[in-house]
XYZ file of C-alpha atoms in Angstrom:
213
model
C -3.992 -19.264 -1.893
C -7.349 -18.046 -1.415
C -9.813 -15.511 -4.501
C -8.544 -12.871 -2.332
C -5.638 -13.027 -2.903
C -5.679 -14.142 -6.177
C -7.604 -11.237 -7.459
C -5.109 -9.084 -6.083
C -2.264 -10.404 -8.126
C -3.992 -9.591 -10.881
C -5.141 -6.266 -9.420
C -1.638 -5.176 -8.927
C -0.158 -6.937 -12.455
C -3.016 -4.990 -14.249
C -2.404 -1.557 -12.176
C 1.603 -1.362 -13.629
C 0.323 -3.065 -17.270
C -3.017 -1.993 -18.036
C -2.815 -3.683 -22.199
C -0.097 -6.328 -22.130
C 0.143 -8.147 -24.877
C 2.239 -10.603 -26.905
C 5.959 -9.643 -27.899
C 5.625 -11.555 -30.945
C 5.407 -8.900 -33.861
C 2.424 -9.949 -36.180
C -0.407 -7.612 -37.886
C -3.368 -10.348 -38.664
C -4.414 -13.506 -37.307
C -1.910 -15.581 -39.759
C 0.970 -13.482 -38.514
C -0.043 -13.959 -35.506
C -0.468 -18.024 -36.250
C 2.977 -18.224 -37.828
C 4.959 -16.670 -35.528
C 3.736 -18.748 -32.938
C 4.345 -21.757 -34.262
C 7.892 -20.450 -35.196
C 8.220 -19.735 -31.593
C 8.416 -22.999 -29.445
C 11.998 -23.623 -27.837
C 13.061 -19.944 -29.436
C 12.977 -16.568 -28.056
C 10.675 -14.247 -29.517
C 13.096 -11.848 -30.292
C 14.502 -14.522 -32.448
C 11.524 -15.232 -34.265
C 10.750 -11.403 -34.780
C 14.099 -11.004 -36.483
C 13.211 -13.743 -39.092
C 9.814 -12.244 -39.415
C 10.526 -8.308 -40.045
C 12.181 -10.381 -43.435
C 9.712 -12.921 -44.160
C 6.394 -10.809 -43.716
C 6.862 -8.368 -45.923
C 7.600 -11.209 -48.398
C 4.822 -13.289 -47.762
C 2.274 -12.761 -45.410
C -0.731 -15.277 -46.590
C -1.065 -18.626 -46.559
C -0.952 -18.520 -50.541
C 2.457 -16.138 -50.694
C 4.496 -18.266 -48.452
C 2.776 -21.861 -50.242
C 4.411 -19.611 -53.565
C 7.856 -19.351 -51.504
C 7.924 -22.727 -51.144
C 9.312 -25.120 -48.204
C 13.073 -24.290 -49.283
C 12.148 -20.632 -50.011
C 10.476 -19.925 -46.666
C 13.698 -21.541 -44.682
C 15.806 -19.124 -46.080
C 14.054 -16.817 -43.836
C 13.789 -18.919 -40.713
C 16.996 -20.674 -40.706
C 18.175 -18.660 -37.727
C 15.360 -20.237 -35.410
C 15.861 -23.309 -33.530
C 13.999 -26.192 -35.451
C 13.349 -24.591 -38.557
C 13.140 -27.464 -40.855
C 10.872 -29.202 -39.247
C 8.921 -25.566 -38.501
C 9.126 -25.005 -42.439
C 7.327 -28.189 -43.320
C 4.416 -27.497 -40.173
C 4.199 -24.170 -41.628
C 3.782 -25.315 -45.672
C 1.494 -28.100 -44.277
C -0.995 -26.024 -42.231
C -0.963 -23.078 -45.212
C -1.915 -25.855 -47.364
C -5.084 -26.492 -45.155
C -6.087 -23.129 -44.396
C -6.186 -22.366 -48.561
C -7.751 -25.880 -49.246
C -10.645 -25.613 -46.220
C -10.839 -21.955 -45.126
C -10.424 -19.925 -48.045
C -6.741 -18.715 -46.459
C -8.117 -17.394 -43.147
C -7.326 -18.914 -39.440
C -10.420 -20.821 -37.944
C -11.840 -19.392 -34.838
C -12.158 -22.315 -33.200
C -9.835 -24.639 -30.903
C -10.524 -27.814 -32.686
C -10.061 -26.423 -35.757
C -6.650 -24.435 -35.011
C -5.265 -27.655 -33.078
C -5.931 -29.708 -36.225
C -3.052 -27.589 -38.207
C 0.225 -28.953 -38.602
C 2.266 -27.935 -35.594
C -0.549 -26.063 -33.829
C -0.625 -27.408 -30.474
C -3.148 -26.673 -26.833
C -1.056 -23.852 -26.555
C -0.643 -22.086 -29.879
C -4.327 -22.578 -30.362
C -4.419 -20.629 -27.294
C -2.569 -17.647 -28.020
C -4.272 -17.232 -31.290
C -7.897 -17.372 -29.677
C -6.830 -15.095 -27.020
C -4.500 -12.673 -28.212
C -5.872 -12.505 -32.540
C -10.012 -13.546 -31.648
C -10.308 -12.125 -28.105
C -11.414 -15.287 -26.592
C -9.995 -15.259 -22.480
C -8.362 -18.263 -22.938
C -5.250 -19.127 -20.808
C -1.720 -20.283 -22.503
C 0.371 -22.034 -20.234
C 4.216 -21.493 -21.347
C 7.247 -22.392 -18.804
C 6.652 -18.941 -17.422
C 3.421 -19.448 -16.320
C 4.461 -22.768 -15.231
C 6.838 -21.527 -13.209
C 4.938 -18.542 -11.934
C 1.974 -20.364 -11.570
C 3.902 -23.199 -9.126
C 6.195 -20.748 -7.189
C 3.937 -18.192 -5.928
C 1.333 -20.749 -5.782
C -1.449 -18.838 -7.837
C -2.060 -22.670 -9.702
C 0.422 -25.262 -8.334
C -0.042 -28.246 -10.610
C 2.488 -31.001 -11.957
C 1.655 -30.587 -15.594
C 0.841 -27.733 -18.140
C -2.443 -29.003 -18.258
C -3.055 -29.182 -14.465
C -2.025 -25.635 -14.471
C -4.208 -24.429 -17.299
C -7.182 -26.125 -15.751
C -6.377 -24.396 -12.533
C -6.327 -20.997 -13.574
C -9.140 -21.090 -15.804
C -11.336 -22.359 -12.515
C -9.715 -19.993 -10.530
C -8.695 -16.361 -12.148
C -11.301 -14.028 -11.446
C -13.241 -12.912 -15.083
C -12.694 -9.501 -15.178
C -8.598 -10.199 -15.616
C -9.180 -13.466 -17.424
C -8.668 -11.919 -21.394
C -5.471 -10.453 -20.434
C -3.940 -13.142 -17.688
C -1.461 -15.081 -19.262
C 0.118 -11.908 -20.804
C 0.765 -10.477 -16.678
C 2.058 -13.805 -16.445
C 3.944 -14.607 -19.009
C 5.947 -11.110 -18.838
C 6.054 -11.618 -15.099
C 7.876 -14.452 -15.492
C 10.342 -13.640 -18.217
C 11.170 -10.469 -15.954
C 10.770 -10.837 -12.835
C 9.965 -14.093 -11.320
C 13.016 -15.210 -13.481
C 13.794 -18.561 -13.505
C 17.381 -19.051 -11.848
C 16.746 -16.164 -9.769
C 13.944 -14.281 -9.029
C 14.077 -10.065 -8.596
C 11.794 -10.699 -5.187
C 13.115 -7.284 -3.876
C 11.400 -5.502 -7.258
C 8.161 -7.651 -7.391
C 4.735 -6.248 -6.591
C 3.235 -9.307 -5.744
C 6.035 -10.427 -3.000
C 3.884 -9.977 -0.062
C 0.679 -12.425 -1.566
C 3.663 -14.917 -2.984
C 4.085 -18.368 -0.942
C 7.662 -18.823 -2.363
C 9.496 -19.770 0.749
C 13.289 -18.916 -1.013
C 12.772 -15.111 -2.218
C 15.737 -13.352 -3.246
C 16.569 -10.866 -0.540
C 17.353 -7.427 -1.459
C 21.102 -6.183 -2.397
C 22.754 -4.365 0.278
């Protein structure tokens, strides 16, 4: 796939979603953070349903240290993993009270040093809480990425690497939203809605879904 066609991708994603964002509900950075972490092998709508309850509760890194680790899975019991979520969570609260006065670091290093804060967390908070055009590579954009061959690549990393080289600047903030939501749905995973996709033409997917009759 050459920039050309690249760009237009992201041309067309931007023209029918001009502000995507995450579907994770969060109002600051440590929502943000949280919820996140909360959400790996879970659906977000899962983790927004144990949010609406726990944020109002506790919010900060200090309120949900007060909950405590049996207190804050009361709330979170519902998402896949929670127990060991609940003690990633306490753990990385912990660290943001003891080294940055209860706010979320800025920086990569920093935010992949926290309990249960991997590459791709770190990512989503720099991008979608700090503004930073980072790229965070999920099994959507995996899959988008390697199907329509915008980035093929045989790991997440591979991938990431290849779309930061590659995705024009001017769509770079907002990328891995397009791709994320194209993914979840359109370029679904068992079958792809080809016949509704706007990209269809520039895709190099050789088994597109044909249109119903």
């Amino acid at each position: 796939m050459n920039a050309t066609k690249r760009a237009e991708i992201f041309r067309r994603l931007r023209e029918i979603n001009p502000n995507p964002t995450t579907e994770l509900e969060y109002t600051t950075p440590f929502e943000l953070l949280v919820a996140v972490t909360l959400s790996a092998q879970a659906t977000d709508i899962g983790v927004n349903k144990a949010t609406r309850k726990l944020f109002p509760v506790a919010n900060t890194p200090q309120a949900i240290l007060a909950l405590g680790e049996d207190g804050l899975k009361r709330y979170i019991s519902t998402i896949g993993l929670y127990n060991a979520k609940a003690k990633n969570v306490m753990a990385a609260c912990r660290i943001l009270v003891d080294r940055y006065d209860g706010e979320v670091p800025t920086t990569r290093e920093a935010l992949e040093a926290l309990p249960g804060v991997g590459r791709k967390t770190a990512n989503v908070v720099l991008n979608t809480a700090f503004g930073q055009p980072t790229i965070a590579v999920d099994t959507h954009i995996f899959r988008v990425s390697n199907r329509t061959g915008l980035a093929p690549g045989k790991t997440v990393r591979a991938v990431e690497d290849k779309l930061e080289k590659t995705i024009p600047a001017e769509f770079k903030q907002d990328a891995h939203h397009w791709l994320i939501l194209h993914g979840r749905y359109v370029c679904k995973a068992r079958k792809p809605d080809c016949p509704s996709c706007v990209i269809r033409d520039l895709c190099q997917y050789r088994q597109k879904t044909p249109a119903a009759d």
